């Protein structure tokens, strides 16, 4: 889509449509490769074959496998994050944030990919950095904003350890869904919200 079309809200045509379709085919192929073979064994060649395009189509968009994967994961996951909850109360902010995270983690394809990428990132610094910047950092920023809002309203102590508090908001649900694959229904989310809220009030530096 051209800049002029974006500004005028006009649909893409011609070459822009073709490029969009190629990008969509590459995205679908890359996610499928990640789920089936894992990051280490995945290659630009295998993605191109699955997408039915030449390698040049990938390299015109991304300089490397790592750049492609982190960008695609970011666009699939982070771009879909709604605005940070701002209900005016800690409990409901926490509940909404957890529901958002659960919705993303519940995608079977993305959950399978995420588990594999987290394992690979331990041995690949560039991948780890890309995932942190594109996926982890936005989530931590959303969690931190909720905590700071609660501090400002007097719901949480001024001495709250924000890093620990952020861990409490993100890690338990991610572990339950990605690692042990336990239930995460509404009843569980409410119980988890209550537990996190109580823990936050004790997480003082």
PDB file of C-alpha atoms in Angstrom:
ATOM      1  CA  UNK A   1       0.000   0.000   0.000  1.00  0.00           C
ATOM      2  CA  UNK A   2       1.342   3.429  -0.915  1.00  0.00           C
ATOM      3  CA  UNK A   3       1.645   6.302   1.534  1.00  0.00           C
ATOM      4  CA  UNK A   4      -0.994   8.201  -0.432  1.00  0.00           C
ATOM      5  CA  UNK A   5      -3.426   5.276  -0.219  1.00  0.00           C
ATOM      6  CA  UNK A   6      -2.832   4.922   3.508  1.00  0.00           C
ATOM      7  CA  UNK A   7      -3.513   8.628   4.046  1.00  0.00           C
ATOM      8  CA  UNK A   8      -6.696   8.573   1.965  1.00  0.00           C
ATOM      9  CA  UNK A   9      -7.896   5.246   3.346  1.00  0.00           C
ATOM     10  CA  UNK A  10      -8.000   3.748  -0.141  1.00  0.00           C
ATOM     11  CA  UNK A  11      -7.557  -0.023  -0.636  1.00  0.00           C
ATOM     12  CA  UNK A  12      -4.244  -1.265  -1.984  1.00  0.00           C
ATOM     13  CA  UNK A  13      -4.158  -2.213  -5.653  1.00  0.00           C
ATOM     14  CA  UNK A  14      -1.852  -3.848  -8.190  1.00  0.00           C
ATOM     15  CA  UNK A  15       1.674  -4.402  -6.947  1.00  0.00           C
ATOM     16  CA  UNK A  16       0.777  -3.412  -3.394  1.00  0.00           C
ATOM     17  CA  UNK A  17      -1.837  -6.171  -3.230  1.00  0.00           C
ATOM     18  CA  UNK A  18       0.653  -8.701  -4.571  1.00  0.00           C
ATOM     19  CA  UNK A  19       3.287  -7.687  -2.019  1.00  0.00           C
ATOM     20  CA  UNK A  20       0.734  -7.969   0.762  1.00  0.00           C
ATOM     21  CA  UNK A  21      -0.281 -11.450  -0.374  1.00  0.00           C
ATOM     22  CA  UNK A  22       3.348 -12.546  -0.569  1.00  0.00           C
ATOM     23  CA  UNK A  23       3.983 -11.188   2.939  1.00  0.00           C
ATOM     24  CA  UNK A  24       0.937 -13.057   4.246  1.00  0.00           C
ATOM     25  CA  UNK A  25       2.110 -16.278   2.597  1.00  0.00           C
ATOM     26  CA  UNK A  26       5.574 -15.869   4.094  1.00  0.00           C
ATOM     27  CA  UNK A  27       4.121 -15.143   7.531  1.00  0.00           C
ATOM     28  CA  UNK A  28       1.936 -18.246   7.469  1.00  0.00           C
ATOM     29  CA  UNK A  29       4.828 -20.374   6.222  1.00  0.00           C
ATOM     30  CA  UNK A  30       7.271 -19.050   8.811  1.00  0.00           C
ATOM     31  CA  UNK A  31       4.897 -19.679  11.719  1.00  0.00           C
ATOM     32  CA  UNK A  32       4.183 -23.188  10.441  1.00  0.00           C
ATOM     33  CA  UNK A  33       7.905 -23.923  10.117  1.00  0.00           C
ATOM     34  CA  UNK A  34       8.555 -22.640  13.622  1.00  0.00           C
ATOM     35  CA  UNK A  35       5.821 -24.835  15.056  1.00  0.00           C
ATOM     36  CA  UNK A  36       6.873 -27.958  13.157  1.00  0.00           C
ATOM     37  CA  UNK A  37      10.670 -27.810  13.116  1.00  0.00           C
ATOM     38  CA  UNK A  38      11.679 -25.230  15.726  1.00  0.00           C
ATOM     39  CA  UNK A  39      13.821 -22.128  15.354  1.00  0.00           C
ATOM     40  CA  UNK A  40      17.207 -23.870  15.185  1.00  0.00           C
ATOM     41  CA  UNK A  41      16.292 -26.122  12.238  1.00  0.00           C
ATOM     42  CA  UNK A  42      14.159 -23.554  10.438  1.00  0.00           C
ATOM     43  CA  UNK A  43      15.821 -21.800   7.492  1.00  0.00           C
ATOM     44  CA  UNK A  44      14.984 -18.990   5.110  1.00  0.00           C
ATOM     45  CA  UNK A  45      15.069 -21.611   2.330  1.00  0.00           C
ATOM     46  CA  UNK A  46      12.469 -23.821   4.023  1.00  0.00           C
ATOM     47  CA  UNK A  47      10.164 -20.859   4.635  1.00  0.00           C
ATOM     48  CA  UNK A  48      10.489 -19.729   1.018  1.00  0.00           C
ATOM     49  CA  UNK A  49       9.681 -23.239  -0.234  1.00  0.00           C
ATOM     50  CA  UNK A  50       6.615 -23.529   1.964  1.00  0.00           C
ATOM     51  CA  UNK A  51       5.411 -20.063   0.965  1.00  0.00           C
ATOM     52  CA  UNK A  52       5.978 -20.779  -2.718  1.00  0.00           C
ATOM     53  CA  UNK A  53       8.283 -17.801  -3.225  1.00  0.00           C
ATOM     54  CA  UNK A  54      11.953 -17.242  -3.917  1.00  0.00           C
ATOM     55  CA  UNK A  55      14.434 -16.529  -1.128  1.00  0.00           C
ATOM     56  CA  UNK A  56      14.839 -13.015  -2.488  1.00  0.00           C
ATOM     57  CA  UNK A  57      11.268 -12.238  -1.415  1.00  0.00           C
ATOM     58  CA  UNK A  58      12.274 -12.939   2.192  1.00  0.00           C
ATOM     59  CA  UNK A  59      15.564 -11.067   2.066  1.00  0.00           C
ATOM     60  CA  UNK A  60      13.854  -7.995   0.601  1.00  0.00           C
ATOM     61  CA  UNK A  61      11.818  -7.862   3.784  1.00  0.00           C
ATOM     62  CA  UNK A  62      14.263  -9.099   6.448  1.00  0.00           C
ATOM     63  CA  UNK A  63      18.078  -9.346   6.517  1.00  0.00           C
ATOM     64  CA  UNK A  64      18.141 -12.586   8.506  1.00  0.00           C
ATOM     65  CA  UNK A  65      16.116 -15.421  10.005  1.00  0.00           C
ATOM     66  CA  UNK A  66      16.336 -13.845  13.436  1.00  0.00           C
ATOM     67  CA  UNK A  67      15.037 -10.499  12.142  1.00  0.00           C
ATOM     68  CA  UNK A  68      12.174 -12.221  10.329  1.00  0.00           C
ATOM     69  CA  UNK A  69      11.098 -14.301  13.300  1.00  0.00           C
ATOM     70  CA  UNK A  70      11.203 -11.504  15.865  1.00  0.00           C
ATOM     71  CA  UNK A  71       9.325  -9.124  13.568  1.00  0.00           C
ATOM     72  CA  UNK A  72       6.630 -11.664  12.743  1.00  0.00           C
ATOM     73  CA  UNK A  73       6.146 -12.646  16.378  1.00  0.00           C
ATOM     74  CA  UNK A  74       6.002  -8.990  17.376  1.00  0.00           C
ATOM     75  CA  UNK A  75       3.394  -8.200  14.725  1.00  0.00           C
ATOM     76  CA  UNK A  76       1.315 -11.266  15.599  1.00  0.00           C
ATOM     77  CA  UNK A  77       1.421 -10.785  19.353  1.00  0.00           C
ATOM     78  CA  UNK A  78       2.391  -7.276  20.415  1.00  0.00           C
ATOM     79  CA  UNK A  79       0.481  -5.324  17.770  1.00  0.00           C
ATOM     80  CA  UNK A  80      -2.674  -7.069  18.984  1.00  0.00           C
ATOM     81  CA  UNK A  81      -2.274  -5.890  22.586  1.00  0.00           C
ATOM     82  CA  UNK A  82      -5.158  -3.559  23.488  1.00  0.00           C
ATOM     83  CA  UNK A  83      -4.559  -0.376  25.491  1.00  0.00           C
ATOM     84  CA  UNK A  84      -3.328  -0.897  29.046  1.00  0.00           C
ATOM     85  CA  UNK A  85      -6.340  -1.326  31.364  1.00  0.00           C
ATOM     86  CA  UNK A  86      -7.213   1.852  33.231  1.00  0.00           C
ATOM     87  CA  UNK A  87     -10.388   1.019  35.146  1.00  0.00           C
ATOM     88  CA  UNK A  88      -9.448   3.123  38.162  1.00  0.00           C
ATOM     89  CA  UNK A  89      -9.006   0.124  40.457  1.00  0.00           C
ATOM     90  CA  UNK A  90      -6.109  -2.292  40.852  1.00  0.00           C
ATOM     91  CA  UNK A  91      -8.217  -5.446  40.989  1.00  0.00           C
ATOM     92  CA  UNK A  92     -10.077  -4.825  37.739  1.00  0.00           C
ATOM     93  CA  UNK A  93      -6.922  -3.593  36.002  1.00  0.00           C
ATOM     94  CA  UNK A  94      -5.155  -6.818  36.972  1.00  0.00           C
ATOM     95  CA  UNK A  95      -8.099  -8.954  35.899  1.00  0.00           C
ATOM     96  CA  UNK A  96      -8.322  -7.315  32.485  1.00  0.00           C
ATOM     97  CA  UNK A  97      -4.583  -7.545  31.894  1.00  0.00           C
ATOM     98  CA  UNK A  98      -4.526 -11.237  32.803  1.00  0.00           C
ATOM     99  CA  UNK A  99      -7.490 -11.913  30.523  1.00  0.00           C
ATOM    100  CA  UNK A 100      -5.639 -10.235  27.647  1.00  0.00           C
ATOM    101  CA  UNK A 101      -2.511 -12.291  28.249  1.00  0.00           C
ATOM    102  CA  UNK A 102      -4.556 -15.474  28.519  1.00  0.00           C
ATOM    103  CA  UNK A 103      -6.221 -14.768  25.205  1.00  0.00           C
ATOM    104  CA  UNK A 104      -2.855 -14.485  23.492  1.00  0.00           C
ATOM    105  CA  UNK A 105      -1.305 -17.480  25.223  1.00  0.00           C
ATOM    106  CA  UNK A 106      -4.366 -19.600  24.416  1.00  0.00           C
ATOM    107  CA  UNK A 107      -3.570 -19.563  20.694  1.00  0.00           C
ATOM    108  CA  UNK A 108      -2.218 -23.142  20.240  1.00  0.00           C
ATOM    109  CA  UNK A 109       0.125 -22.223  17.385  1.00  0.00           C
ATOM    110  CA  UNK A 110       1.594 -19.188  19.127  1.00  0.00           C
ATOM    111  CA  UNK A 111       1.860 -21.038  22.436  1.00  0.00           C
ATOM    112  CA  UNK A 112       3.823 -23.860  20.788  1.00  0.00           C
ATOM    113  CA  UNK A 113       6.089 -21.390  18.995  1.00  0.00           C
ATOM    114  CA  UNK A 114       6.623 -19.319  22.136  1.00  0.00           C
ATOM    115  CA  UNK A 115       7.732 -22.305  24.192  1.00  0.00           C
ATOM    116  CA  UNK A 116      10.285 -23.262  21.548  1.00  0.00           C
ATOM    117  CA  UNK A 117      11.606 -19.739  21.086  1.00  0.00           C
ATOM    118  CA  UNK A 118      12.053 -19.236  24.824  1.00  0.00           C
ATOM    119  CA  UNK A 119      14.201 -22.355  24.943  1.00  0.00           C
ATOM    120  CA  UNK A 120      16.260 -21.297  21.898  1.00  0.00           C
ATOM    121  CA  UNK A 121      16.753 -17.774  23.230  1.00  0.00           C
ATOM    122  CA  UNK A 122      18.871 -19.149  26.068  1.00  0.00           C
ATOM    123  CA  UNK A 123      21.554 -19.986  23.494  1.00  0.00           C
ATOM    124  CA  UNK A 124      21.044 -17.171  20.980  1.00  0.00           C
ATOM    125  CA  UNK A 125      21.691 -13.670  22.294  1.00  0.00           C
ATOM    126  CA  UNK A 126      20.397 -11.930  19.175  1.00  0.00           C
ATOM    127  CA  UNK A 127      17.131 -13.865  19.298  1.00  0.00           C
ATOM    128  CA  UNK A 128      16.793 -13.205  23.026  1.00  0.00           C
ATOM    129  CA  UNK A 129      17.285  -9.477  22.490  1.00  0.00           C
ATOM    130  CA  UNK A 130      14.799  -9.382  19.635  1.00  0.00           C
ATOM    131  CA  UNK A 131      12.155 -11.222  21.638  1.00  0.00           C
ATOM    132  CA  UNK A 132      12.703  -9.015  24.661  1.00  0.00           C
ATOM    133  CA  UNK A 133      12.379  -5.815  22.654  1.00  0.00           C
ATOM    134  CA  UNK A 134       9.435  -6.907  20.542  1.00  0.00           C
ATOM    135  CA  UNK A 135       7.448  -9.120  22.906  1.00  0.00           C
ATOM    136  CA  UNK A 136       8.541  -8.983  26.537  1.00  0.00           C
ATOM    137  CA  UNK A 137       9.222  -5.271  26.948  1.00  0.00           C
ATOM    138  CA  UNK A 138       5.751  -4.085  25.848  1.00  0.00           C
ATOM    139  CA  UNK A 139       4.114  -6.494  28.286  1.00  0.00           C
ATOM    140  CA  UNK A 140       6.321  -5.412  31.139  1.00  0.00           C
ATOM    141  CA  UNK A 141       5.584  -1.779  30.310  1.00  0.00           C
ATOM    142  CA  UNK A 142       1.833  -2.450  30.470  1.00  0.00           C
ATOM    143  CA  UNK A 143       2.184  -4.267  33.793  1.00  0.00           C
ATOM    144  CA  UNK A 144       4.402  -1.529  35.216  1.00  0.00           C
ATOM    145  CA  UNK A 145       1.885   1.162  34.189  1.00  0.00           C
ATOM    146  CA  UNK A 146      -0.850  -0.648  36.127  1.00  0.00           C
ATOM    147  CA  UNK A 147       1.359  -0.883  39.202  1.00  0.00           C
ATOM    148  CA  UNK A 148       2.360   2.762  39.038  1.00  0.00           C
ATOM    149  CA  UNK A 149      -1.272   3.800  38.701  1.00  0.00           C
ATOM    150  CA  UNK A 150      -2.160   1.787  41.814  1.00  0.00           C
ATOM    151  CA  UNK A 151       0.745   3.381  43.704  1.00  0.00           C
ATOM    152  CA  UNK A 152      -0.418   6.841  42.684  1.00  0.00           C
ATOM    153  CA  UNK A 153      -3.954   6.059  43.916  1.00  0.00           C
ATOM    154  CA  UNK A 154      -2.636   4.733  47.220  1.00  0.00           C
ATOM    155  CA  UNK A 155      -3.717   1.136  46.577  1.00  0.00           C
ATOM    156  CA  UNK A 156      -0.122  -0.119  46.667  1.00  0.00           C
ATOM    157  CA  UNK A 157       2.786   1.040  48.858  1.00  0.00           C
ATOM    158  CA  UNK A 158       5.231   3.660  47.584  1.00  0.00           C
ATOM    159  CA  UNK A 159       8.081   1.246  48.284  1.00  0.00           C
ATOM    160  CA  UNK A 160       6.751  -1.457  45.928  1.00  0.00           C
ATOM    161  CA  UNK A 161       9.491  -3.301  44.078  1.00  0.00           C
ATOM    162  CA  UNK A 162       8.260  -2.592  40.544  1.00  0.00           C
ATOM    163  CA  UNK A 163      10.459  -5.227  38.900  1.00  0.00           C
ATOM    164  CA  UNK A 164       9.231  -7.936  41.262  1.00  0.00           C
ATOM    165  CA  UNK A 165       5.679  -6.689  40.926  1.00  0.00           C
ATOM    166  CA  UNK A 166       5.909  -6.892  37.145  1.00  0.00           C
ATOM    167  CA  UNK A 167       7.192 -10.470  37.428  1.00  0.00           C
ATOM    168  CA  UNK A 168       4.186 -11.347  39.569  1.00  0.00           C
ATOM    169  CA  UNK A 169       1.783 -10.023  36.936  1.00  0.00           C
ATOM    170  CA  UNK A 170       3.326 -11.905  34.029  1.00  0.00           C
ATOM    171  CA  UNK A 171       5.189 -15.036  35.097  1.00  0.00           C
ATOM    172  CA  UNK A 172       2.555 -17.181  36.896  1.00  0.00           C
ATOM    173  CA  UNK A 173       0.066 -17.211  34.023  1.00  0.00           C
ATOM    174  CA  UNK A 174       2.754 -17.719  31.378  1.00  0.00           C
ATOM    175  CA  UNK A 175       4.175 -20.664  33.335  1.00  0.00           C
ATOM    176  CA  UNK A 176       0.750 -22.237  33.789  1.00  0.00           C
ATOM    177  CA  UNK A 177      -0.258 -21.976  30.143  1.00  0.00           C
ATOM    178  CA  UNK A 178       3.059 -22.549  28.365  1.00  0.00           C
ATOM    179  CA  UNK A 179       4.848 -24.966  30.688  1.00  0.00           C
ATOM    180  CA  UNK A 180       2.366 -27.103  32.609  1.00  0.00           C
ATOM    181  CA  UNK A 181      -0.585 -26.417  30.282  1.00  0.00           C
ATOM    182  CA  UNK A 182      -2.969 -26.135  33.211  1.00  0.00           C
ATOM    183  CA  UNK A 183      -6.467 -24.707  33.136  1.00  0.00           C
ATOM    184  CA  UNK A 184      -6.814 -20.926  32.999  1.00  0.00           C
ATOM    185  CA  UNK A 185     -10.561 -20.393  33.004  1.00  0.00           C
ATOM    186  CA  UNK A 186     -12.299 -17.356  34.500  1.00  0.00           C
ATOM    187  CA  UNK A 187     -12.416 -18.908  37.967  1.00  0.00           C
ATOM    188  CA  UNK A 188      -8.673 -19.471  37.889  1.00  0.00           C
ATOM    189  CA  UNK A 189      -8.029 -15.922  36.652  1.00  0.00           C
ATOM    190  CA  UNK A 190     -10.069 -14.483  39.499  1.00  0.00           C
ATOM    191  CA  UNK A 191      -8.168 -16.573  42.049  1.00  0.00           C
ATOM    192  CA  UNK A 192      -4.866 -15.563  40.464  1.00  0.00           C
ATOM    193  CA  UNK A 193      -5.885 -11.902  40.481  1.00  0.00           C
ATOM    194  CA  UNK A 194      -6.624 -12.077  44.220  1.00  0.00           C
ATOM    195  CA  UNK A 195      -3.326 -13.848  44.915  1.00  0.00           C
ATOM    196  CA  UNK A 196      -1.280 -11.340  42.896  1.00  0.00           C
ATOM    197  CA  UNK A 197      -3.041  -8.409  44.522  1.00  0.00           C
ATOM    198  CA  UNK A 198      -2.179  -9.762  47.976  1.00  0.00           C
ATOM    199  CA  UNK A 199       1.415 -10.512  47.000  1.00  0.00           C
ATOM    200  CA  UNK A 200       1.927  -7.028  45.558  1.00  0.00           C
ATOM    201  CA  UNK A 201       1.092  -5.442  48.890  1.00  0.00           C
ATOM    202  CA  UNK A 202       3.959  -7.400  50.442  1.00  0.00           C
ATOM    203  CA  UNK A 203       6.468  -6.830  47.616  1.00  0.00           C
ATOM    204  CA  UNK A 204       8.187  -3.867  49.216  1.00  0.00           C
ATOM    205  CA  UNK A 205      11.882  -3.157  48.775  1.00  0.00           C
TER     206      UNK A 205
END
